CSV table of C-alpha atoms in Angstrom, one decimal:
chain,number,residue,atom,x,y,z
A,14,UNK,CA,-21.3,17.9,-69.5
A,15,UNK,CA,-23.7,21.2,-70.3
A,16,UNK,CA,-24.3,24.2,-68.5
A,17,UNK,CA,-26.7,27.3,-69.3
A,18,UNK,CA,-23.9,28.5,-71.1
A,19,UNK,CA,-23.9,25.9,-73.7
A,20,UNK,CA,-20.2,24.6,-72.3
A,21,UNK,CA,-20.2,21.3,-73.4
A,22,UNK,CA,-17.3,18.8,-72.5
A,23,UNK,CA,-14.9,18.8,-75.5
A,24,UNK,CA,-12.5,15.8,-75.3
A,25,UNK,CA,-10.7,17.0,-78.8
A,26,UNK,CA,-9.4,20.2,-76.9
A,27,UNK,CA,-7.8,17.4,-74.6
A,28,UNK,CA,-6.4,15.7,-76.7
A,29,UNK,CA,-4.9,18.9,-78.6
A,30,UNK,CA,-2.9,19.7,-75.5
A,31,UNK,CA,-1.4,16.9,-74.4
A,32,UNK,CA,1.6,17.5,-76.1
A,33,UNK,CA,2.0,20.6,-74.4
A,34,UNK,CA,0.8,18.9,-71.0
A,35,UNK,CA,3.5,16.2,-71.3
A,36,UNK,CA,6.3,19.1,-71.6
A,37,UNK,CA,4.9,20.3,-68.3
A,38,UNK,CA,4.5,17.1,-67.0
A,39,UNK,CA,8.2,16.5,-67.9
A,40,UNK,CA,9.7,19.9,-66.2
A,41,UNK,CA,7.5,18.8,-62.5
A,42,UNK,CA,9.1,15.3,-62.6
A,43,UNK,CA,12.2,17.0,-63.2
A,44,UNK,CA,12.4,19.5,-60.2
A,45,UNK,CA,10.0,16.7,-58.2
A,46,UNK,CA,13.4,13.8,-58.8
A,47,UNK,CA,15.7,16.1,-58.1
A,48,UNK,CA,14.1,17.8,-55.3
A,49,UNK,CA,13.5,14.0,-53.8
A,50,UNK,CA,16.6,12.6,-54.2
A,51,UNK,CA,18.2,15.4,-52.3
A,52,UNK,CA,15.8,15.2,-49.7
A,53,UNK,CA,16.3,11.9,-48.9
A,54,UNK,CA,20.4,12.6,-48.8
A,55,UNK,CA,19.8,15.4,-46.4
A,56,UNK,CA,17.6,14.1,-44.2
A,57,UNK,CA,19.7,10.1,-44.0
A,58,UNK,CA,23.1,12.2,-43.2
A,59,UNK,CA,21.0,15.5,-41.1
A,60,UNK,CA,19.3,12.7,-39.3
A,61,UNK,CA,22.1,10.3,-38.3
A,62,UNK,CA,23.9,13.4,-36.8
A,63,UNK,CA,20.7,14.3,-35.0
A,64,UNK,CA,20.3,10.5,-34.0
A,65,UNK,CA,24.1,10.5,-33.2
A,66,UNK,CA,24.0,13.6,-30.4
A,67,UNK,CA,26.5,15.6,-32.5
A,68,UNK,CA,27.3,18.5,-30.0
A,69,UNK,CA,26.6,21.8,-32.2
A,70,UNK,CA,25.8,20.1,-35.6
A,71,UNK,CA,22.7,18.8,-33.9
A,72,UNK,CA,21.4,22.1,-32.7
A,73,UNK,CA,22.0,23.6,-35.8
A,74,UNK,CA,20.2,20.8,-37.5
A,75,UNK,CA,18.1,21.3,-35.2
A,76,UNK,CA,17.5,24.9,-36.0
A,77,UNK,CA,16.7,24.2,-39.6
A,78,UNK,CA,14.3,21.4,-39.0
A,79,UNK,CA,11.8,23.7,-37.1
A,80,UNK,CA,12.4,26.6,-39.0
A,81,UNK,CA,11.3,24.3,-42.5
A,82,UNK,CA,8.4,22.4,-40.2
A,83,UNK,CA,7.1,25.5,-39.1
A,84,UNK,CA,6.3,27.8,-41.8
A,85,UNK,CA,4.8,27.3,-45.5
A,86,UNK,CA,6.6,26.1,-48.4
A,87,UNK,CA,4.8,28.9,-50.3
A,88,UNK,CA,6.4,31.3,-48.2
A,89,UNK,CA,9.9,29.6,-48.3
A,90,UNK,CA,9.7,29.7,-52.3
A,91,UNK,CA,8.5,33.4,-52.3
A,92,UNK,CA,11.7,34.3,-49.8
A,93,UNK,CA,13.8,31.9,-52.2
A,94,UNK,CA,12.9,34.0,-55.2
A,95,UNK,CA,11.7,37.6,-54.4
A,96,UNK,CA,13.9,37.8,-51.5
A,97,UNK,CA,17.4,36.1,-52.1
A,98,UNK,CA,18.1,38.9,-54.9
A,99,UNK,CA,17.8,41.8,-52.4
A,100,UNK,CA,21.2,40.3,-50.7
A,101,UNK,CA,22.6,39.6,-53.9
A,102,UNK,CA,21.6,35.9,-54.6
A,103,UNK,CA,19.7,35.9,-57.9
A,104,UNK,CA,18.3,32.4,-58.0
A,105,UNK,CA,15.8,31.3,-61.6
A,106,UNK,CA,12.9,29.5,-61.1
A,107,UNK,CA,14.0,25.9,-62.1
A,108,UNK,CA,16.8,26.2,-59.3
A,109,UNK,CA,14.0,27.5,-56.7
A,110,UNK,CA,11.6,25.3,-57.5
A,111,UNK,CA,13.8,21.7,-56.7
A,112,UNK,CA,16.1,23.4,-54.0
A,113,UNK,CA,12.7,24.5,-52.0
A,114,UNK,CA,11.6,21.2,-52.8
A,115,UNK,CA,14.9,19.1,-51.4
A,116,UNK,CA,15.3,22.0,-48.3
A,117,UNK,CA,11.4,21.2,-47.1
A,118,UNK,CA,11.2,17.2,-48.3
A,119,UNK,CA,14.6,17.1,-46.3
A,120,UNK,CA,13.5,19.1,-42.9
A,121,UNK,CA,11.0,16.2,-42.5
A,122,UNK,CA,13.1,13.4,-43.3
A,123,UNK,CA,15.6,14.3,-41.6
A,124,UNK,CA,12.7,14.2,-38.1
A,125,UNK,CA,11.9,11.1,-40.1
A,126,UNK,CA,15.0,9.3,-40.1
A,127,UNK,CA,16.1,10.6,-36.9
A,128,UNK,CA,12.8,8.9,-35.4
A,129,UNK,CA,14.0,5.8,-37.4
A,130,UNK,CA,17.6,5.6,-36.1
A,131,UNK,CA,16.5,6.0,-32.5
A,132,UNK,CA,13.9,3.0,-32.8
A,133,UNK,CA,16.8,0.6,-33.3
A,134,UNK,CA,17.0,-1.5,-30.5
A,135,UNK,CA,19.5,-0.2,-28.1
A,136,UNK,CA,20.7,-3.9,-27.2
A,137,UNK,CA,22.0,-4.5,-31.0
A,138,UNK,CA,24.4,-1.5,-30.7
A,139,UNK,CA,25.4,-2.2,-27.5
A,140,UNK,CA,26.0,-5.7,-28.7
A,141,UNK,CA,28.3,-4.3,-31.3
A,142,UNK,CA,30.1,-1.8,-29.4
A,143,UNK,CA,31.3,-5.2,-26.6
A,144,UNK,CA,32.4,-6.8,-29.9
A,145,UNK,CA,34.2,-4.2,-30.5
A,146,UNK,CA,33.1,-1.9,-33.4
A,147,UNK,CA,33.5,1.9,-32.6
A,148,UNK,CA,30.5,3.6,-32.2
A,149,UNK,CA,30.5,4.7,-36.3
A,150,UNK,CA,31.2,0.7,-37.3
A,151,UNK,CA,27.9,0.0,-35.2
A,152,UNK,CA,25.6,3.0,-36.9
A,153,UNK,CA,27.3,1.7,-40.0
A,154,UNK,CA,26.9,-1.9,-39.7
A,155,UNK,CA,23.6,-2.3,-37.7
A,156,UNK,CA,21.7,1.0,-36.9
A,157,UNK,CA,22.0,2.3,-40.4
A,158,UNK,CA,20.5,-0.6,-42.5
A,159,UNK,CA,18.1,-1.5,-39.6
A,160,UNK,CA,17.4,2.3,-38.7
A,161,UNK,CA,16.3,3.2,-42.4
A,162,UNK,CA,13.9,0.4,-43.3
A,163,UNK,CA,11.8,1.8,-39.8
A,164,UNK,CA,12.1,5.1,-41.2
A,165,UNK,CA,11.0,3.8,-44.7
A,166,UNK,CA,7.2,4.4,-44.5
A,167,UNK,CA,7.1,8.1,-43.3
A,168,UNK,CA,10.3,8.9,-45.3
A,169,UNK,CA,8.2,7.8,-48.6
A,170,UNK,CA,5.1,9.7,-47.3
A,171,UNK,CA,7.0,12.8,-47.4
A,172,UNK,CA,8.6,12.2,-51.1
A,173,UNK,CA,5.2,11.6,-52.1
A,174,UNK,CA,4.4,15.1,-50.9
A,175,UNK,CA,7.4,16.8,-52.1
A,176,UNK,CA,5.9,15.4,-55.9
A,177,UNK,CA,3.0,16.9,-55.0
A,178,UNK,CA,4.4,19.9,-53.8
A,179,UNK,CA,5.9,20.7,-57.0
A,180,UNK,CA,2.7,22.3,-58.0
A,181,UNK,CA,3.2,25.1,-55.7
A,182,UNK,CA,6.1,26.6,-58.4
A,183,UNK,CA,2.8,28.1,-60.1
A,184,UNK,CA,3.6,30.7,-57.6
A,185,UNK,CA,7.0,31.9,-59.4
A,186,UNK,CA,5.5,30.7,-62.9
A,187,UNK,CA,7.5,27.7,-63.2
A,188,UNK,CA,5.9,25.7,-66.5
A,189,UNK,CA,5.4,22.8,-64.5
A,190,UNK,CA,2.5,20.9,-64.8
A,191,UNK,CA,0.0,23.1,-62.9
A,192,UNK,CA,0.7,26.3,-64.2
A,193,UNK,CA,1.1,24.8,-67.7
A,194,UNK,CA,-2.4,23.7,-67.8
A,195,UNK,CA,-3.9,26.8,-65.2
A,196,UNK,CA,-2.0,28.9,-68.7
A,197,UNK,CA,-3.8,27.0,-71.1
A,198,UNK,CA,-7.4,27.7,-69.2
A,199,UNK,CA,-6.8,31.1,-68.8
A,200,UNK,CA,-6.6,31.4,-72.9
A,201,UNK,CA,-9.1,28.7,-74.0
A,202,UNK,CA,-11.8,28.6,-70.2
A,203,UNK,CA,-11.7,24.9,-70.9
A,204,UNK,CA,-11.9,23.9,-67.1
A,205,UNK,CA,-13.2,20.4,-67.0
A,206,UNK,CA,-10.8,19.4,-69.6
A,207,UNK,CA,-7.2,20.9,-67.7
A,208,UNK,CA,-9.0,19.8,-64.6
A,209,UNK,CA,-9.9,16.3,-65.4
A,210,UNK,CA,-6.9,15.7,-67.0
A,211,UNK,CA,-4.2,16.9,-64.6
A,212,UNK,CA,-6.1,15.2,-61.6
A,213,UNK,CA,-5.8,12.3,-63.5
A,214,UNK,CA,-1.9,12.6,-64.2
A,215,UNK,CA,-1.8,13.7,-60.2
A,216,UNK,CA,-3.5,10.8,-58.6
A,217,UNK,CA,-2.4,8.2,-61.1
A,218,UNK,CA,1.2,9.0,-60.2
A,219,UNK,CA,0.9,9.4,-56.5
A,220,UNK,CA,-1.0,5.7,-56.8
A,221,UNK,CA,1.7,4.2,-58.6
A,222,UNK,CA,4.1,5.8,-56.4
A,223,UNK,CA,2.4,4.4,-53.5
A,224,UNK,CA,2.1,0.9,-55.0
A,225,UNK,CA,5.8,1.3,-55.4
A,226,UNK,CA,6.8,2.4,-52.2
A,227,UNK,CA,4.2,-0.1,-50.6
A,228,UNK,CA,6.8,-3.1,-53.0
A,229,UNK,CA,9.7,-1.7,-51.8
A,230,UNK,CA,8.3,-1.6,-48.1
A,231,UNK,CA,7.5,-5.2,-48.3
A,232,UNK,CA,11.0,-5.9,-49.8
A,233,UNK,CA,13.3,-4.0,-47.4
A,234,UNK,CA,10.5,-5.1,-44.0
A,235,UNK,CA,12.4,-6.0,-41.3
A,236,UNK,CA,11.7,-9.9,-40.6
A,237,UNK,CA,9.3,-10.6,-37.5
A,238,UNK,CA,10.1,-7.2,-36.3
A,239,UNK,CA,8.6,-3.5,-35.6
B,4,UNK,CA,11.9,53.1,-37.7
B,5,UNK,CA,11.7,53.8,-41.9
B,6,UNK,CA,8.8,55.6,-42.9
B,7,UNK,CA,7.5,52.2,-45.1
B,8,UNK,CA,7.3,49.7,-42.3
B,9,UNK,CA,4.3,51.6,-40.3
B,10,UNK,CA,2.0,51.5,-43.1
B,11,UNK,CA,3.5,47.9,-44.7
B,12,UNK,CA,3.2,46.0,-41.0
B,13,UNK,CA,-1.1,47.4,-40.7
B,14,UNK,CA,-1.9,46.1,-43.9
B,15,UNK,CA,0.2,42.7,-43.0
B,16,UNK,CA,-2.0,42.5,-39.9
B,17,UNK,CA,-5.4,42.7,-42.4
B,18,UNK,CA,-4.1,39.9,-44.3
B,19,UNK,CA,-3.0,37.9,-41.2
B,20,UNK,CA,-6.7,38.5,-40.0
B,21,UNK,CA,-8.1,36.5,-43.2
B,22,UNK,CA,-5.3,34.2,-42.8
B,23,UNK,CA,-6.6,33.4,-39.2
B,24,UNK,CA,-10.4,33.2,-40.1
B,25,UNK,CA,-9.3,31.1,-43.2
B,26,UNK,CA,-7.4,29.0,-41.0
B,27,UNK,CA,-10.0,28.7,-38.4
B,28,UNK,CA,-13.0,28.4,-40.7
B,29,UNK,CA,-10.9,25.3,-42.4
B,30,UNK,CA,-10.0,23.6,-39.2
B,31,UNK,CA,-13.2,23.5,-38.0
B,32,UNK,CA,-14.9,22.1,-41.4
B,33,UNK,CA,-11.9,19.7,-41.7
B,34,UNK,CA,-12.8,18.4,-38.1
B,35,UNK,CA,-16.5,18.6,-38.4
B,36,UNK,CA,-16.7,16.4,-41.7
B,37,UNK,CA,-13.8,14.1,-41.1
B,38,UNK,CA,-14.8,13.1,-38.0
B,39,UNK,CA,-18.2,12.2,-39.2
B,40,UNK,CA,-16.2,10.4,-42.6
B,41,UNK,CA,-13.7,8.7,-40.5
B,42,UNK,CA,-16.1,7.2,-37.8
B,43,UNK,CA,-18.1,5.9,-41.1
B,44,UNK,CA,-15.1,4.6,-42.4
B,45,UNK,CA,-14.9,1.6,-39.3
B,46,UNK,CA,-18.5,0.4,-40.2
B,47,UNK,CA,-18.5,-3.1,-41.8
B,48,UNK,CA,-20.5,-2.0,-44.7
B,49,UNK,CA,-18.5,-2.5,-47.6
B,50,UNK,CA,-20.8,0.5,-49.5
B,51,UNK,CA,-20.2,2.9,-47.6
B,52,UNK,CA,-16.6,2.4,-47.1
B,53,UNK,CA,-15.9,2.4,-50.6
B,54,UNK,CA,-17.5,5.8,-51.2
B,55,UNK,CA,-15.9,7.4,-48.7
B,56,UNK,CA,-12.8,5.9,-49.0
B,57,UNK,CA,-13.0,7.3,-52.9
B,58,UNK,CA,-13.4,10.7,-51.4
B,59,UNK,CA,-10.3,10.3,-48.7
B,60,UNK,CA,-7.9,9.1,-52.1
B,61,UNK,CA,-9.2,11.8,-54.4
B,62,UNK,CA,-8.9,14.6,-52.0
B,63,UNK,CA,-5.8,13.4,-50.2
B,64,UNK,CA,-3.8,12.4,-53.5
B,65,UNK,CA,-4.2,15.5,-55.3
B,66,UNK,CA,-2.3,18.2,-54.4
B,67,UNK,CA,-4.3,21.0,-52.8
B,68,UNK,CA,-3.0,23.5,-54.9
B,69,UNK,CA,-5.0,21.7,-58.0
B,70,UNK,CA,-8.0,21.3,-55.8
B,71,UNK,CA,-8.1,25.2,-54.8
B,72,UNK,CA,-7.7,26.1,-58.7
B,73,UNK,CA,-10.6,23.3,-59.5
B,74,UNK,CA,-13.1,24.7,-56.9
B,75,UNK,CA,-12.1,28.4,-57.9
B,76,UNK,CA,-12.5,27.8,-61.6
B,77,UNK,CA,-14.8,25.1,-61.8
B,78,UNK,CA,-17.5,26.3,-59.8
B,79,UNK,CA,-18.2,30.0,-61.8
B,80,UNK,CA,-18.8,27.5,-64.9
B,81,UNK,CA,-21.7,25.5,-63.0
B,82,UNK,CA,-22.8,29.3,-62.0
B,83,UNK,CA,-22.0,29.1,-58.4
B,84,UNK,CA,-20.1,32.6,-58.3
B,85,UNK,CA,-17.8,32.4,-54.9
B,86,UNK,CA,-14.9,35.0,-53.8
B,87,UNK,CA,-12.2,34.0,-53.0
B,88,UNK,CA,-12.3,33.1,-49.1
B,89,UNK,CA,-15.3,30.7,-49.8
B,90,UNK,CA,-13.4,29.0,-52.4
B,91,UNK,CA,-10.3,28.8,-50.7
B,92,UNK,CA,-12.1,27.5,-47.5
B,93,UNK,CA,-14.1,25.0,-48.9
B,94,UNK,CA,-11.0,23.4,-50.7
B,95,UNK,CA,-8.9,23.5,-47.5
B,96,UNK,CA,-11.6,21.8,-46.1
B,97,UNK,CA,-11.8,19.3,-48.8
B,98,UNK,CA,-8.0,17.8,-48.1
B,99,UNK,CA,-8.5,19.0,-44.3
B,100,UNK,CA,-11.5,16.6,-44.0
B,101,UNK,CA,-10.1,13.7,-46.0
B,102,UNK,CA,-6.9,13.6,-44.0
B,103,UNK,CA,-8.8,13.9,-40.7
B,104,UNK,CA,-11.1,10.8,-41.6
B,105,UNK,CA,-7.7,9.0,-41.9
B,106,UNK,CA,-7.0,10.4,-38.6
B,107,UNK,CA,-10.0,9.4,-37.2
B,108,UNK,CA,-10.1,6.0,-38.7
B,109,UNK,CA,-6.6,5.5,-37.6
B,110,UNK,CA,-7.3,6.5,-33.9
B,111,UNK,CA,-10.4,4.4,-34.1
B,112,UNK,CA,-9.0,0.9,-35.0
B,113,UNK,CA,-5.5,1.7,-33.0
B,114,UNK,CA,-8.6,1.0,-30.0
B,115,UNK,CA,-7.9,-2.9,-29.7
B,116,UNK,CA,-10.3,-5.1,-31.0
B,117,UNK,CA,-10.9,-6.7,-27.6
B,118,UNK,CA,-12.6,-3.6,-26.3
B,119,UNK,CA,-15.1,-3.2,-29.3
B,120,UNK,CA,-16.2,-7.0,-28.5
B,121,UNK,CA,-16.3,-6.6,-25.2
B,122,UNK,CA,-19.1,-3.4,-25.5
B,123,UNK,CA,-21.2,-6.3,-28.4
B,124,UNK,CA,-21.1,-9.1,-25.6
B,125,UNK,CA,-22.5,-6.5,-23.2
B,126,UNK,CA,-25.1,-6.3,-25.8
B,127,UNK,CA,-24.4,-2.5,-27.0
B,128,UNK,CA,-25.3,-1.7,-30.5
B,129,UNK,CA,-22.8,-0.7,-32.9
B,130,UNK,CA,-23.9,3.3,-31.9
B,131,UNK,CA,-23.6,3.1,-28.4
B,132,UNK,CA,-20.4,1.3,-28.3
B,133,UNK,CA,-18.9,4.0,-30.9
B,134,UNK,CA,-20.4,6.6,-28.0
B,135,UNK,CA,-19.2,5.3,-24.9
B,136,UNK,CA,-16.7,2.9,-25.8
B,137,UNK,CA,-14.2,3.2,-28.8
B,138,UNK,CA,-14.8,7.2,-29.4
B,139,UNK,CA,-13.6,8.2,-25.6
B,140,UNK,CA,-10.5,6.1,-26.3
B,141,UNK,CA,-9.6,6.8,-30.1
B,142,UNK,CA,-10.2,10.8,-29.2
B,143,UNK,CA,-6.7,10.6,-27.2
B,144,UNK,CA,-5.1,8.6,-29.8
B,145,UNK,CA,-6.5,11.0,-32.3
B,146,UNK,CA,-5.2,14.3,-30.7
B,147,UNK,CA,-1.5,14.5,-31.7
B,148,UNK,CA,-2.4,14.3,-35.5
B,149,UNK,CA,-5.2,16.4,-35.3
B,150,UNK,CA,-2.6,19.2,-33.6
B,151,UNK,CA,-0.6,17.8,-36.4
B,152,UNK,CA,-3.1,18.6,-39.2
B,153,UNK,CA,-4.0,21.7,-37.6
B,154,UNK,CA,-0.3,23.2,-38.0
B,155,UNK,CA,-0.4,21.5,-41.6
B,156,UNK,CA,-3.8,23.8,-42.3
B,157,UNK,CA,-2.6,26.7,-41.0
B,158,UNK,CA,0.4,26.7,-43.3
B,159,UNK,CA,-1.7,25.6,-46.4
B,160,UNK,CA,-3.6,28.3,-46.4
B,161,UNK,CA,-1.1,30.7,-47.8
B,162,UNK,CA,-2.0,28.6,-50.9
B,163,UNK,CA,-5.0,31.2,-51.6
B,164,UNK,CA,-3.0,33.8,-52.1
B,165,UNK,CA,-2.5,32.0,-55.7
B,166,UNK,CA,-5.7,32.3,-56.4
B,167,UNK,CA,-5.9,36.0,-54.9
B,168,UNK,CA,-7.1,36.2,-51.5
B,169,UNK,CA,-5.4,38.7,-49.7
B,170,UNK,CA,-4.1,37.1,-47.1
B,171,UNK,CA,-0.9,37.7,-45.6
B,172,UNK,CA,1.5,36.1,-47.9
B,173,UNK,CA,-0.9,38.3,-50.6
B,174,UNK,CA,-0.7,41.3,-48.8
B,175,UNK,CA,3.1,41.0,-48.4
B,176,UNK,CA,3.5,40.7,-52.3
B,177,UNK,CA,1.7,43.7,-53.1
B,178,UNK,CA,3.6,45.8,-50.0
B,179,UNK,CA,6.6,44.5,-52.3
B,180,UNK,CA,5.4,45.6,-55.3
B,181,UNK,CA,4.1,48.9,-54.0
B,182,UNK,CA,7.4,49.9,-52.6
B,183,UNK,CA,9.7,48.7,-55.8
B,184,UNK,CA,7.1,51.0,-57.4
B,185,UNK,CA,7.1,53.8,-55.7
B,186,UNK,CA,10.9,53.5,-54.0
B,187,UNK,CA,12.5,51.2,-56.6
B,188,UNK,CA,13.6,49.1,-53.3
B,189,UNK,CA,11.5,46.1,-52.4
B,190,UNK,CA,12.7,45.2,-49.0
B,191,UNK,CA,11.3,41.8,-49.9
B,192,UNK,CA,14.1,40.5,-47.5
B,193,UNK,CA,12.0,42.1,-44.2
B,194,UNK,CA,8.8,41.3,-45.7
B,195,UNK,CA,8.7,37.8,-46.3
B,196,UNK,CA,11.3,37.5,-43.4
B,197,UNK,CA,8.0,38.9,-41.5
B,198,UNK,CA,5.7,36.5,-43.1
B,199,UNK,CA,7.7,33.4,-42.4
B,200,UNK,CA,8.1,34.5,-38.2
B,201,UNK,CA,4.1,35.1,-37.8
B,202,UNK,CA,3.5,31.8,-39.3
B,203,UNK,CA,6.7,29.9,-37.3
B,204,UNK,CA,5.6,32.0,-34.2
B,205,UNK,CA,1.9,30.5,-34.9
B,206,UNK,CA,3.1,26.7,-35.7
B,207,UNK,CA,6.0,25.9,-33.1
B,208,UNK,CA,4.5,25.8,-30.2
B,209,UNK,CA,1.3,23.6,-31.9
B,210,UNK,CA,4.2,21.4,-33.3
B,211,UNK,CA,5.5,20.9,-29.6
B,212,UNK,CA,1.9,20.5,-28.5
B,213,UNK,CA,1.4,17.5,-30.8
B,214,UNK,CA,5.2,16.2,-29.9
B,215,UNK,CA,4.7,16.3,-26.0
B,216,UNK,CA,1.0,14.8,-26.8
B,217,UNK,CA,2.5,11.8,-28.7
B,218,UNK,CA,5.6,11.3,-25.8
B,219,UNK,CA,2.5,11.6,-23.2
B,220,UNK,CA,0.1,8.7,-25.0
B,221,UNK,CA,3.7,6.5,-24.9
């Protein structure tokens, strides 16, 4: 590729950085796993009390669900980082980066998995409470296992997002793997190169990731059912 | 009232302004083209799905920060010089039109087959039985993730303010910087505390809309 300028596609610059692409590429997976994995904790426990009619704990679940839905990531990192300290809470970059991560990924699963453990047939619970089981022995034994594999499919869309997401911790200059390669075309101008190359990281990890949560759907589908 | 919010809160309300016409100008875009890219998505030709369906995965797998910083740096090397807005609005639109062809094509085969074959035995042409039979149906199906997307839009594009537009999640960061500046105090916790209640006062009430439309299609 050629413009008037005489920039000319230079796949040797690419191949110079990818050392220091793969470092960046290493720090996002980082904040992206342990943003996900907490996410999906919060919103499996936030949503079975929301599913469950907790009296207060829902509302304040509640609470913190719309707040997250409602307004921007970016805006929730910035208040995490520039803000916090002005009350006394001094929070670095690699903490705000996967606890904004897990607070947002887990305001949706939690609406996710609530949605899940409603859809669980009311007859099977019922059928387990007249055998006897108190009412956490029938979440436990029935609305759980049957109540997360309906929730599976949006709860993956949203851990998808929250790896995507991740690039937003350009904002607080977080090497991830945006700003890592944003940093190397500010020095060097080599756009097509950064560009190309950390598409192509992006989209071939969200299409593996969806290939694998598309297995795991399969695996965990609920026979003949929803 | 201190003497920093009066002047703090009118140049908020410049960058909420190019938050709203960003907002706007993307929703509309995203609507316009991905209506156009979802219907074209149903047709049988195997083609044209393929292309478009390569433009839905590119655009919808990459995260939109990356596509905003492609169109903003990319484009001044092809010499297309944009500012800032226009770059931010065509990316926006970019991911906004590739999710609403998915919400198009969704809406458009949750129509049951039945209805489609019904309009071909009348004898209606693939146009006209888009027009008057399938597109009346799939619009109601389509509205509570279009309110959806609309919310998700709005809230993306505080994104641009990463590549300098000075919206209002720009214009609060330099009100911060200005007063730590001048004051050494950056009542950041008001600020973005602002920032955060314009855009929840904005999105709740669209996120309820989309909710009560979804209960209402039940």
């Amino acid at each position: 590729m050629i413009n008037a300028d005489g920039y000319r596609f230079d796949p040797g610059f690419l191949v110079d950085h990818l050392g220091e692409l793969g470092g960046g590429l290493v720090r996002t997976v980082e904040i992206s796993a342990i943003g996900m994995a907490g996410a999906l904790v919060v919103g499996a426990l936030l949503g079975a009390v929301s599913a469950f009619r907790v009296p207060v704990a829902r509302q304040l679940v509640r609470v913190y669900v719309e707040v997250f839905r409602n307004t921007p990531l970016l805006v929730q990192i910035f208040f995490l980082y520039f803000a916090l300290p002005e009350v006394g809470l001094r929070l670095d970059a690699f903490t705000v980066g996967w606890l904004s991560l897990l607070l947002w990924g887990g305001a949706y699963n939690v609406e996710n998995f609530r949605a899940g453990f409603e859809a669980v047939e009311a007859g099977y619970v019922e059928a387990c409470r007249a055998l006897g089981f108190s009412r956490l022995a029938a979440f436990g034994q029935v609305g759980f296992p049957l109540g997360w594999r309906i929730a599976l499919p949006s709860v993956t869309n949203t851990q998808i997002s929250v790896f995507k997401n991740s690039s937003f911790m350009i904002a607080i200059s977080y090497p991830e793997l945006t700003e890592t390669a944003v940093n190397i075309v500010a020095v060097s101008f080599r756009v097509f190169e950064m560009f190309l190359a950390i598409g192509v990281i992006y989209l071939g990890l969200v299409w593996l990731m969806s290939i694998g949560t598309r297995a795991v759907e399969r695996r965990f589908a609920i026979p003949g059912g929803h | 009232m201190p003497v920093w919010v009066g002047p703090v809160a009118s140049y908020l309300a410049t960058g909420l302004r190019t938050t709203a016409l960003l907002a706007l100008t993307s929703v509309l875009a995203s609507i316009a083209v991905g209506v156009v890219l979802g219907t074209l998505l149903t047709l049988p030709s195997r083609l044209v799905r393929a292309v478009i369906r390569a433009y839905v995965e590119i655009w919808r797998g990459l995260p939109i920060i990356i596509i905003l910083f492609f169109i903003f740096f990319v484009l001044p090397v092809v010499g297309l010089t944009v500012d800032t807005f226009t770059a931010a609005a065509i990316g926006l639109s970019l991911w906004g039109s590739a999710n609403m062809a998915e919400v198009v094509r969704g809406a458009v085969q949750s129509v049951p087959r039945g209805q489609a074959e019904a309009g071909a035995a009348l004898g209606f042409p693939w146009p006209s039985r888009m027009r008057y039979v399938i597109l009346p149906q799939a619009t109601r199906r389509a509205l509570p993730p279009l309110v959806g997307l609309v919310v998700n839009l709005t809230q993306q594009t505080s994104l641009a303010a990463v590549i300098g537009l000075l919206d209002i999640l720009e214009a609060s960061q330099r009100s911060i910087e200005r007063l730590t500046l001048t004051g050494g105090d950056t009542h950041a916790v008001p600020i973005l505390g602002a920032v955060l209640v314009v855009f929840f006062v904005i999105c709740l009430p669209l996120t309820m809309l989309s909710r009560w439309l979804e209960r209402r299609l039940r």
